[in-house]
PDB file of C-alpha atoms and ligand atoms in Angstrom:
ATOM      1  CA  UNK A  25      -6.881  52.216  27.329  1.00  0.00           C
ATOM      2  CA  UNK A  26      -5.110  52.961  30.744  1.00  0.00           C
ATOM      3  CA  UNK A  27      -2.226  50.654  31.176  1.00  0.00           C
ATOM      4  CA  UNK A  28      -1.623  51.296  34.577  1.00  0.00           C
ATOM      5  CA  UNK A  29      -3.417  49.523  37.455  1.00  0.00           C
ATOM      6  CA  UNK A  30      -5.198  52.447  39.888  1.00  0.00           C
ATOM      7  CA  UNK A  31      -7.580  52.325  42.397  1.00  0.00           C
ATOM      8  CA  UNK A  32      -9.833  54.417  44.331  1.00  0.00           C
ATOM      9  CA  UNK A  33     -12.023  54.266  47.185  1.00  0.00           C
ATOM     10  CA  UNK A  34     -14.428  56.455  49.420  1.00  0.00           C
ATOM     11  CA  UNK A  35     -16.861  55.246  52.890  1.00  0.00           C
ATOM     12  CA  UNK A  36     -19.501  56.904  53.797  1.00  0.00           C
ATOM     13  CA  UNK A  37     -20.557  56.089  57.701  1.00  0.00           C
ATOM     14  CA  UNK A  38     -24.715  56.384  56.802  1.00  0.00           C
ATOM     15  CA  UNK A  39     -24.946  57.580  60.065  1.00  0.00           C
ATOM     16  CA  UNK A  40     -22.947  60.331  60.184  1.00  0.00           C
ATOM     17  CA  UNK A  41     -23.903  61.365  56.957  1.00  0.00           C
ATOM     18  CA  UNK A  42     -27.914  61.153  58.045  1.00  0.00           C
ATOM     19  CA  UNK A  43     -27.231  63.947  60.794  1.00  0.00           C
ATOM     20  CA  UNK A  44     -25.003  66.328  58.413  1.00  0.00           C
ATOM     21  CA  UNK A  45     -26.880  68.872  57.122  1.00  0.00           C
ATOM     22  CA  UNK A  46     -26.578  69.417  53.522  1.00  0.00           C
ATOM     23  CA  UNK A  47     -28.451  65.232  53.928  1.00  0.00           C
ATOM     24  CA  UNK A  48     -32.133  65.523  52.405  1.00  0.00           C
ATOM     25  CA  UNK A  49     -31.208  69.082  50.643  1.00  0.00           C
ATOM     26  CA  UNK A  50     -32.683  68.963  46.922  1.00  0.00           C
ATOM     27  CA  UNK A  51     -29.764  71.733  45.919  1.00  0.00           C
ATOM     28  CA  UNK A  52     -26.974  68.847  47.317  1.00  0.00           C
ATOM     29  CA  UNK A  53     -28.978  66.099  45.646  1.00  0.00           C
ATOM     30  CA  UNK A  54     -28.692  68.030  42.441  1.00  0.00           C
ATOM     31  CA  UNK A  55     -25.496  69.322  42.828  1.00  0.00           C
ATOM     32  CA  UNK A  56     -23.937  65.421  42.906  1.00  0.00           C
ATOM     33  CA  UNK A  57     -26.533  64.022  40.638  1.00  0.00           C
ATOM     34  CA  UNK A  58     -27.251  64.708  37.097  1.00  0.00           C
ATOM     35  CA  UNK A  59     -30.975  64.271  35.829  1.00  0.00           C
ATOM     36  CA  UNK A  60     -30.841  60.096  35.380  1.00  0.00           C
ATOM     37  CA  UNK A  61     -29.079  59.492  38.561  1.00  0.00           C
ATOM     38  CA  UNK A  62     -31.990  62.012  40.347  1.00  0.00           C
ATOM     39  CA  UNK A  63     -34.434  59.922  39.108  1.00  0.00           C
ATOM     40  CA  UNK A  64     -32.325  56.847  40.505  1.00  0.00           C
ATOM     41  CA  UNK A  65     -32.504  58.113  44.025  1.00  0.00           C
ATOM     42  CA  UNK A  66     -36.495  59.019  44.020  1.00  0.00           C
ATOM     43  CA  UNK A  67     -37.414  55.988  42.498  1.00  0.00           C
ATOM     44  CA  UNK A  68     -35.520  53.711  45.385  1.00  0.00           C
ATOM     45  CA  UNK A  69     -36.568  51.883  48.061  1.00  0.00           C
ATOM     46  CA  UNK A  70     -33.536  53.904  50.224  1.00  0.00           C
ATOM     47  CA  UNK A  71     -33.680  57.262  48.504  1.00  0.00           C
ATOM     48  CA  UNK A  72     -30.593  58.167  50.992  1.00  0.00           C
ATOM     49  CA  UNK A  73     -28.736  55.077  50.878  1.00  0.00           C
ATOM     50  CA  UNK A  74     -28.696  55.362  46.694  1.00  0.00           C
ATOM     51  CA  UNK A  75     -27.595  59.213  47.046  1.00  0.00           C
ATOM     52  CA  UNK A  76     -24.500  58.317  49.124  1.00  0.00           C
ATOM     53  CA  UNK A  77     -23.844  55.185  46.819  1.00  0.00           C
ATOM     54  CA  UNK A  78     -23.135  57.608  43.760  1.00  0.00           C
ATOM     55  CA  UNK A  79     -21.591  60.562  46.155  1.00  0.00           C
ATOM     56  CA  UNK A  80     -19.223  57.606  46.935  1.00  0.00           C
ATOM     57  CA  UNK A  81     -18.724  56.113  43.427  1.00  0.00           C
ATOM     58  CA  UNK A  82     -17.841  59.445  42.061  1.00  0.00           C
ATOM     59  CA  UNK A  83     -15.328  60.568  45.296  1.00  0.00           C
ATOM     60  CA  UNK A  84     -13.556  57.064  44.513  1.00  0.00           C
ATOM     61  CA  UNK A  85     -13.521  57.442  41.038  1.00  0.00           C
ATOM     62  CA  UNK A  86     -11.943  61.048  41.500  1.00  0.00           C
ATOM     63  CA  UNK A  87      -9.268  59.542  43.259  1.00  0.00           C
ATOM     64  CA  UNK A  88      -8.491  57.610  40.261  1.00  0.00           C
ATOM     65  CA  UNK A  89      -8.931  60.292  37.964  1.00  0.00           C
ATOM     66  CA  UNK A  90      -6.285  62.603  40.250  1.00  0.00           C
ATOM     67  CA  UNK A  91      -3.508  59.824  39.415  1.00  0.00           C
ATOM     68  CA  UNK A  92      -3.947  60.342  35.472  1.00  0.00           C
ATOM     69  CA  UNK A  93      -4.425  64.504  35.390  1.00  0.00           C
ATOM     70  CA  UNK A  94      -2.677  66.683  37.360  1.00  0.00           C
ATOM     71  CA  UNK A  95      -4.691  69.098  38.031  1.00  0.00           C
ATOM     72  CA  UNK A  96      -8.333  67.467  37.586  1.00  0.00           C
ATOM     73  CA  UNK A  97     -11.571  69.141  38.146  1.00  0.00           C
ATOM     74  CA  UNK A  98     -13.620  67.901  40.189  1.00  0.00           C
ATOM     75  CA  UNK A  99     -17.442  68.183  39.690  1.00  0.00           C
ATOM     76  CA  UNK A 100     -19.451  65.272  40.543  1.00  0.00           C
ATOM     77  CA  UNK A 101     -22.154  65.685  37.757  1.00  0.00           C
ATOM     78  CA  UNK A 102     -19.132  64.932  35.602  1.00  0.00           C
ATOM     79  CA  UNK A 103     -19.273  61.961  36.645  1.00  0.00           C
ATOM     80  CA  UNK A 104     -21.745  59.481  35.649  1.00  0.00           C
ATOM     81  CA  UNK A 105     -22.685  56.284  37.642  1.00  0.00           C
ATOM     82  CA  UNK A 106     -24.273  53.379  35.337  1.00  0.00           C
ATOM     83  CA  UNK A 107     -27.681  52.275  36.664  1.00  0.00           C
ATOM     84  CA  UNK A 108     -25.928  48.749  37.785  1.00  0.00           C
ATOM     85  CA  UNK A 109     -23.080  50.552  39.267  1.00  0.00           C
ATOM     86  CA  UNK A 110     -21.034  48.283  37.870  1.00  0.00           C
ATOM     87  CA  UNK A 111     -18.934  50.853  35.988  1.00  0.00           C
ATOM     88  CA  UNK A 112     -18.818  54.692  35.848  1.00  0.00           C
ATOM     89  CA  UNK A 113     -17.937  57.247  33.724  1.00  0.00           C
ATOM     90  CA  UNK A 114     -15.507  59.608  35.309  1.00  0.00           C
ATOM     91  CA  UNK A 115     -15.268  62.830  33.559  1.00  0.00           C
ATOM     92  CA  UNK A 116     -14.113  60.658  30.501  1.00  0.00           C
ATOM     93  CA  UNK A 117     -12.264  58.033  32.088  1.00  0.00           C
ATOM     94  CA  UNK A 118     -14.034  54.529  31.631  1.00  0.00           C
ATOM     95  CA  UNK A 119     -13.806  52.753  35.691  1.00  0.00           C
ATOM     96  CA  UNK A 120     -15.069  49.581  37.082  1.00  0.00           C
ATOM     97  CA  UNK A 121     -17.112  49.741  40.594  1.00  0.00           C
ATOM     98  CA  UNK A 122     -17.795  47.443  43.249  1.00  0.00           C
ATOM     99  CA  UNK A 123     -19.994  48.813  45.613  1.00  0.00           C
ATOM    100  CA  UNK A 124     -20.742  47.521  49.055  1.00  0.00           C
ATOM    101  CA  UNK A 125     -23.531  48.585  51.949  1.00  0.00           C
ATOM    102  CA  UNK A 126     -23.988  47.219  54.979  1.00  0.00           C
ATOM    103  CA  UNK A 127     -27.131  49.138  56.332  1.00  0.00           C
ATOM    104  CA  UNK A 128     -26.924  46.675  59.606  1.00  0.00           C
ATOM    105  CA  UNK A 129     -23.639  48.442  60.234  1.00  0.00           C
ATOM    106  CA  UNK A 130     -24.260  51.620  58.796  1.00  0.00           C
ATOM    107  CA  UNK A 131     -21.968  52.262  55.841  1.00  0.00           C
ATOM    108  CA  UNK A 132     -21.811  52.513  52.382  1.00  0.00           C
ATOM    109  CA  UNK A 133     -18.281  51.532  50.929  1.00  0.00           C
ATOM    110  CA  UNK A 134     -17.258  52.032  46.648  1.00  0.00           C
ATOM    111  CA  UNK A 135     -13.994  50.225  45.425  1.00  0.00           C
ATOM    112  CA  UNK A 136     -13.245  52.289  41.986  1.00  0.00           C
ATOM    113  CA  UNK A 137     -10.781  50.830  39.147  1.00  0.00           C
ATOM    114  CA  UNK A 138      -9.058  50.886  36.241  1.00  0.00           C
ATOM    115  CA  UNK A 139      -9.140  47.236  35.601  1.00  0.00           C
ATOM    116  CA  UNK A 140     -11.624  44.412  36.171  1.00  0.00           C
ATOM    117  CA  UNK A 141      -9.992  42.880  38.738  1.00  0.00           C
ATOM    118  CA  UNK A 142     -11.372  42.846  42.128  1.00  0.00           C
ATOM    119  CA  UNK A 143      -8.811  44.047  43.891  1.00  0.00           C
ATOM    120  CA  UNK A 144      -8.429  43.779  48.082  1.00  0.00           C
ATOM    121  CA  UNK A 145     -10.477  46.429  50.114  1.00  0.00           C
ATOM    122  CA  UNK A 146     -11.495  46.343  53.380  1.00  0.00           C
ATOM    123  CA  UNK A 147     -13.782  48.832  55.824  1.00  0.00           C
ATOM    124  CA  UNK A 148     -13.390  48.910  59.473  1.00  0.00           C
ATOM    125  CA  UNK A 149     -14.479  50.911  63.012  1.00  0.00           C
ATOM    126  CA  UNK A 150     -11.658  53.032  63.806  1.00  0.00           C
ATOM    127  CA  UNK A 151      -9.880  50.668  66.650  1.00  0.00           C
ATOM    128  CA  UNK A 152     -10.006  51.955  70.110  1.00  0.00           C
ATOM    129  CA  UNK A 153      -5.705  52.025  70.523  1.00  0.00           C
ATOM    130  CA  UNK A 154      -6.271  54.787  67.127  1.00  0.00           C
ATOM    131  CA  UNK A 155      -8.701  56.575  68.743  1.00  0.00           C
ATOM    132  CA  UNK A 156      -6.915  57.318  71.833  1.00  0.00           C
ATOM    133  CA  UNK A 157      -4.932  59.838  70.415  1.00  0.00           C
ATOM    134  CA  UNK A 158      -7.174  61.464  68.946  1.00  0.00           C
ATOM    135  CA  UNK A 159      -5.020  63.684  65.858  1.00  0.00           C
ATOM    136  CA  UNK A 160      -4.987  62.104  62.660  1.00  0.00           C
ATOM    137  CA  UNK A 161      -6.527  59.513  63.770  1.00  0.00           C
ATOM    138  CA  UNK A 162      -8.919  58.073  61.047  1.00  0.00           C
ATOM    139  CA  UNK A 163      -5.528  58.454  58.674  1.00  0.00           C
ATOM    140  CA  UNK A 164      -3.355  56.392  60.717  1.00  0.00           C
ATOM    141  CA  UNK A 165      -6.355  53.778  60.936  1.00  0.00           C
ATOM    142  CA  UNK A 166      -6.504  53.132  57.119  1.00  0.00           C
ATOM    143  CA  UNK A 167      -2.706  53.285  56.665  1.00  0.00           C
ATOM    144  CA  UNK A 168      -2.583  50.618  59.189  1.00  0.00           C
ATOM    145  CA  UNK A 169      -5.234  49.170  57.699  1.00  0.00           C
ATOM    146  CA  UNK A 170      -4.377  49.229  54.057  1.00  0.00           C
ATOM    147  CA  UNK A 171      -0.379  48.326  55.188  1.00  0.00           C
ATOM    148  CA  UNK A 172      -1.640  45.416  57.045  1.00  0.00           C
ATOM    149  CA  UNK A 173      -3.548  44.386  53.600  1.00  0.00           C
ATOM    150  CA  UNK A 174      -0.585  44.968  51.331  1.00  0.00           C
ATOM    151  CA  UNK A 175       1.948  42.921  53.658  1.00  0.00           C
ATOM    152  CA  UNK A 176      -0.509  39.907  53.995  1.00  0.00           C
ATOM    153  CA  UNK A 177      -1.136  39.440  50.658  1.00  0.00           C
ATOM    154  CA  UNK A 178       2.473  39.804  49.508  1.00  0.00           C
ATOM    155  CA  UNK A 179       3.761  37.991  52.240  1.00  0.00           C
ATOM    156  CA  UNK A 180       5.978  41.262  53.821  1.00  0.00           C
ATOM    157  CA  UNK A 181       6.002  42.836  56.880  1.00  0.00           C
ATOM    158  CA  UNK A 182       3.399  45.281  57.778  1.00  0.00           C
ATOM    159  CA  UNK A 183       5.979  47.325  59.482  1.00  0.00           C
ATOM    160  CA  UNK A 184       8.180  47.468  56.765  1.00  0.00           C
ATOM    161  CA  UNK A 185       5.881  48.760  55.256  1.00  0.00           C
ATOM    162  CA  UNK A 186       4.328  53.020  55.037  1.00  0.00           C
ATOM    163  CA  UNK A 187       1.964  55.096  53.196  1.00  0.00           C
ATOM    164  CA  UNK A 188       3.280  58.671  52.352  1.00  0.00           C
ATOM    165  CA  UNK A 189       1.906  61.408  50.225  1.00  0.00           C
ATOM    166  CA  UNK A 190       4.055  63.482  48.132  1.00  0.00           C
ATOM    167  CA  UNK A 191       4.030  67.064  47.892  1.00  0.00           C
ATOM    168  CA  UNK A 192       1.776  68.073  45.217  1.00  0.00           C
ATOM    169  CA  UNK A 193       1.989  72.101  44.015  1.00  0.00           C
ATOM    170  CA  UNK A 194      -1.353  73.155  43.532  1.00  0.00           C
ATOM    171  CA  UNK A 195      -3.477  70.195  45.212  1.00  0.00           C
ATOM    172  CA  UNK A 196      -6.106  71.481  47.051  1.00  0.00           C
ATOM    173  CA  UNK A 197      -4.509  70.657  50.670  1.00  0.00           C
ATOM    174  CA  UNK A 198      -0.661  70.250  49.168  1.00  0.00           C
ATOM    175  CA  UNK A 199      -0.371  66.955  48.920  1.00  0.00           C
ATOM    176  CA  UNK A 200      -0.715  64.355  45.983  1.00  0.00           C
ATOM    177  CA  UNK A 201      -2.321  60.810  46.124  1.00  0.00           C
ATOM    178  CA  UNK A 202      -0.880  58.236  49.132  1.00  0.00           C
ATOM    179  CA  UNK A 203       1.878  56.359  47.904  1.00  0.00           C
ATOM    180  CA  UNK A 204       3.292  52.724  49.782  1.00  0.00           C
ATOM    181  CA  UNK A 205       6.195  52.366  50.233  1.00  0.00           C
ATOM    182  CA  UNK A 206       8.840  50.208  51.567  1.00  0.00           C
ATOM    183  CA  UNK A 207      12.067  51.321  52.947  1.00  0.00           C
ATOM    184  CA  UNK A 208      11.585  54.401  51.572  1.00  0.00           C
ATOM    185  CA  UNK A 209      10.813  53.515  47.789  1.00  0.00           C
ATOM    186  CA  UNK A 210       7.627  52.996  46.196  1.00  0.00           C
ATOM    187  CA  UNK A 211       6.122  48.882  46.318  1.00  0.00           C
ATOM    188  CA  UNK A 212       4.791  49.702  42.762  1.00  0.00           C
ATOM    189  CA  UNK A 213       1.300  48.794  44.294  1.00  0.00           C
ATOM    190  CA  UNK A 214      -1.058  51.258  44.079  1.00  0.00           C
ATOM    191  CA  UNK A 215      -3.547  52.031  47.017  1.00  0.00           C
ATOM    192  CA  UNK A 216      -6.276  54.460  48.243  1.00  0.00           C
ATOM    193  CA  UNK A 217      -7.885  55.380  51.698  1.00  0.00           C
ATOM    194  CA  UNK A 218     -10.576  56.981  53.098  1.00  0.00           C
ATOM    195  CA  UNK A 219     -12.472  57.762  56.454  1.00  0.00           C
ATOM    196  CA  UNK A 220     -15.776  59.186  57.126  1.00  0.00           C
ATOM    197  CA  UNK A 221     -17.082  59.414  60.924  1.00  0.00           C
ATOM    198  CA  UNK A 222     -15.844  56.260  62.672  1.00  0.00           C
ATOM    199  CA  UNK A 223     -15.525  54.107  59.827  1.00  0.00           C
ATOM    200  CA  UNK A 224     -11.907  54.023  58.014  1.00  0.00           C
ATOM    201  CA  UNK A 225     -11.384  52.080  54.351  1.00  0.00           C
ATOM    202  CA  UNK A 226      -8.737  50.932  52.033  1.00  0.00           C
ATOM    203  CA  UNK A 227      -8.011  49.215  48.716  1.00  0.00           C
ATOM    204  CA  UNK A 228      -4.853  48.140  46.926  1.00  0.00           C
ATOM    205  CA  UNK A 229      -4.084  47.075  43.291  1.00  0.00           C
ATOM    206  CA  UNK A 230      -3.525  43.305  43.941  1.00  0.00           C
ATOM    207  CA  UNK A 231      -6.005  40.823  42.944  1.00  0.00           C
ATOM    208  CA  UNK A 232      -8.148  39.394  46.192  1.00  0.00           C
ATOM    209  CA  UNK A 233      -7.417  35.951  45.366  1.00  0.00           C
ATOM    210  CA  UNK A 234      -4.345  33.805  44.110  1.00  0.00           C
ATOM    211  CA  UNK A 235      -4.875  32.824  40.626  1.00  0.00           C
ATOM    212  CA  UNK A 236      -5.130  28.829  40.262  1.00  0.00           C
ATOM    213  CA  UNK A 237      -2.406  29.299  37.789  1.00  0.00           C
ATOM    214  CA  UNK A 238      -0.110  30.207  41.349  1.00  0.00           C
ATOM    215  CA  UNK A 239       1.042  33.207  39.517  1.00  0.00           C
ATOM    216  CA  UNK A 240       0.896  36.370  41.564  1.00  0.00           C
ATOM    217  CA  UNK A 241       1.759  39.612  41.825  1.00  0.00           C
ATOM    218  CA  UNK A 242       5.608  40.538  42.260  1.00  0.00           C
ATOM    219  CA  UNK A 243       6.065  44.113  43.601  1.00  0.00           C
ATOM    220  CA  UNK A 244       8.955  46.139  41.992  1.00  0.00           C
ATOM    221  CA  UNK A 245      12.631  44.711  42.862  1.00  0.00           C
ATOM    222  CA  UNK A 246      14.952  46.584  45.650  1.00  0.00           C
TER     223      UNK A 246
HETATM  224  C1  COA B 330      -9.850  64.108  47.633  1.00  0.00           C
HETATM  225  C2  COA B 330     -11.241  63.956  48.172  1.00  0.00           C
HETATM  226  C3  COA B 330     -12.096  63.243  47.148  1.00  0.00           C
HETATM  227  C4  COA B 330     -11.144  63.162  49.498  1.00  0.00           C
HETATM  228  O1  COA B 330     -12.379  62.757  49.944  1.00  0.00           O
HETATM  229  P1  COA B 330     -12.901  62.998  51.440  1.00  0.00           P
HETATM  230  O2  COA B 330     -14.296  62.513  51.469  1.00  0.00           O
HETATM  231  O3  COA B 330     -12.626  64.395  51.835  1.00  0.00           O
HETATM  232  O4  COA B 330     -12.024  62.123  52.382  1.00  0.00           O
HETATM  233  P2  COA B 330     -11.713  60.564  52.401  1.00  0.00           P
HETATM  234  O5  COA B 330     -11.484  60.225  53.811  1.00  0.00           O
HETATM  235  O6  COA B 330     -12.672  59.737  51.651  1.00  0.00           O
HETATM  236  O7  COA B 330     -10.327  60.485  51.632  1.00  0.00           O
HETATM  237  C5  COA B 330      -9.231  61.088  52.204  1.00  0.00           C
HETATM  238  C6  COA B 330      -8.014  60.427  51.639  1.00  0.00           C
HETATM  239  O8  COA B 330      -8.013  60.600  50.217  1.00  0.00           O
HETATM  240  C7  COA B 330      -6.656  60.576  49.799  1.00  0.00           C
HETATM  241  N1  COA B 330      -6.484  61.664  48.858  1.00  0.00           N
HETATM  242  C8  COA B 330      -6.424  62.975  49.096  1.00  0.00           C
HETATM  243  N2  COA B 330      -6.247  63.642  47.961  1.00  0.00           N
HETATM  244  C9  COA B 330      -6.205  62.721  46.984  1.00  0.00           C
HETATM  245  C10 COA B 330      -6.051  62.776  45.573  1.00  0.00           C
HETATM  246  N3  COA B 330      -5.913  63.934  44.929  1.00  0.00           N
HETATM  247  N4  COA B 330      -6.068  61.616  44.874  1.00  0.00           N
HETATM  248  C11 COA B 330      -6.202  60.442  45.489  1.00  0.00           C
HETATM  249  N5  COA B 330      -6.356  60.308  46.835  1.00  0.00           N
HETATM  250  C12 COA B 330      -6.355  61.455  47.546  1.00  0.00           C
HETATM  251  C13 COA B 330      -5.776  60.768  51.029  1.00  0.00           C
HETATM  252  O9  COA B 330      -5.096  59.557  51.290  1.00  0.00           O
HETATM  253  C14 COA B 330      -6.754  61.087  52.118  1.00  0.00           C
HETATM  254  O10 COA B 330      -6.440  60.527  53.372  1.00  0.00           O
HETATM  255  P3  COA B 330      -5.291  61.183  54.286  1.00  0.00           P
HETATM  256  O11 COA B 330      -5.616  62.627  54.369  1.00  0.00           O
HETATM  257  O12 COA B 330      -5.421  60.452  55.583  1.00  0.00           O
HETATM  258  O13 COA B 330      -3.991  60.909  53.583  1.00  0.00           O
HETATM  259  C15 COA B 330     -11.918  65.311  48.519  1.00  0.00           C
HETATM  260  O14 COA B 330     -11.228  65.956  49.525  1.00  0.00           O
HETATM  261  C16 COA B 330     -12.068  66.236  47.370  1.00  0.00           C
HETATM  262  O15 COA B 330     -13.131  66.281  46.809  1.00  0.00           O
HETATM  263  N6  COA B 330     -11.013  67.002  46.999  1.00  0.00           N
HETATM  264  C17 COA B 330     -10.948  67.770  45.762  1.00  0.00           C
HETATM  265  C18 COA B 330     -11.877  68.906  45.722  1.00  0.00           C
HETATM  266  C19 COA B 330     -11.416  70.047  46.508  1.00  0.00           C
HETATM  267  O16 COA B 330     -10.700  70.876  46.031  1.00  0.00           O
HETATM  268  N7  COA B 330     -11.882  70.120  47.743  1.00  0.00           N
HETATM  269  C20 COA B 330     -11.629  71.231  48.586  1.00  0.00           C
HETATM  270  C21 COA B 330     -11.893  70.832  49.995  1.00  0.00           C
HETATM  271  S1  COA B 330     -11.608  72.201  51.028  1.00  0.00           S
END
């Protein structure tokens, strides 16, 4: 059992993803899917829309899976989406899913786990005021958006408030998995982010609702 509460998360703008060109390729389908999940995506109604379901399961799941191993390897038909993706099995690590689609707005957005809980997620157009500068910014649209999560759940200031990731030897691009923080140490709240085209996503490790009991969650002291 994994004590810790982590979370994942990955969006895929449909859209985008329609026009790229690996989209519709049998070698990509079979490269993400193993032979059940195949079947899974000829058999449905959206043959596309179910591909880019599990390509997004298993990308949010491997951001959970990069908090427990250090150096994890990532190959998607290691991952196995069950056929309610309600849970998946990530290279050996048991996760719960939530997945989301919107085909109105053109997304597809999975929430990955370690615990039951829902926790708080949210998908969003990149604002305009990001867009206008134009470097980095999908990442500074989900930090905003996953800081202005965090602080309105736990009653904070969002601009106390920052997501940094910490150097990480040997991670593919340096860096290890976004950490928030508040005045420079760690909220003890775990969170994840992702953007895809002009779509940006979050999640955090805080439970959507109050309990009725009033308890809630108290992030580490200091
Ligand atoms: C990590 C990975 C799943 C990210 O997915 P993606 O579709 O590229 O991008 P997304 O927008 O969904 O997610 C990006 C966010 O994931 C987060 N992220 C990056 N590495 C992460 C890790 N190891 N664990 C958890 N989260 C991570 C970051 O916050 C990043 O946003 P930021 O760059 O603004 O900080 C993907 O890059 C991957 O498969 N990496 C490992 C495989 C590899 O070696 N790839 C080589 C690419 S050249």
């Amino acid at each position: 059992m994994i004590a810790a509460w982590l979370v994942g998360n990955d969006v895929v703008d449909l859209r985008a993803a329609a026009a790229a060109p690996r989209s519709g390729r049998p070698r990509f389908l079979a490269r993400v899917c193993d032979e059940a999940e195949q079947a899974r995506v000829g058999a449905a109604a959206e043959p596309a829309t179910a591909l880019w379901t599990l390509f997004a399961a298993k990308e949010a799941a491997y951001k959970v899976v990069a908090k427990l191993r250090p150096q994890p390897i990532f190959a998607h038909r290691r991952y196995r989406v069950a056929a309610d993706h309600a849970t998946i099995d990530a290279d050996g690590v048991p996760l719960a899913l939530w997945v989301d689609v919107d085909l109105a707005a053109g997304w597809v957005h999975v929430v990955a786990s370690t615990r039951d809980d829902r926790p708080l997620a949210a998908v969003e157009a990149l604002a305009d005021h990001d867009a206008q500068v134009p470097a980095g910014a999908p990442g500074r649209g989900a930090r905003r958006l996953v800081t202005a999560l965090v602080a309105a759940r736990l009653g904070l200031a969002a601009g106390d408030l920052a997501i940094e990731r910490p150097p990480r030897p040997g991670a593919w691009d340096g860096a290890g998995p976004p950490v928030i923080v508040r005045g420079g140490r760690p909220l003890g709240v775990d969170v994840s982010l992702s953007h895809d085209g002009r779509l940006i996503a979050g999640v955090a490790a805080l439970v959507a609702a109050s309990r009725p009991d009033g308890a809630g969650f108290a992030p580490d002291p200091g």
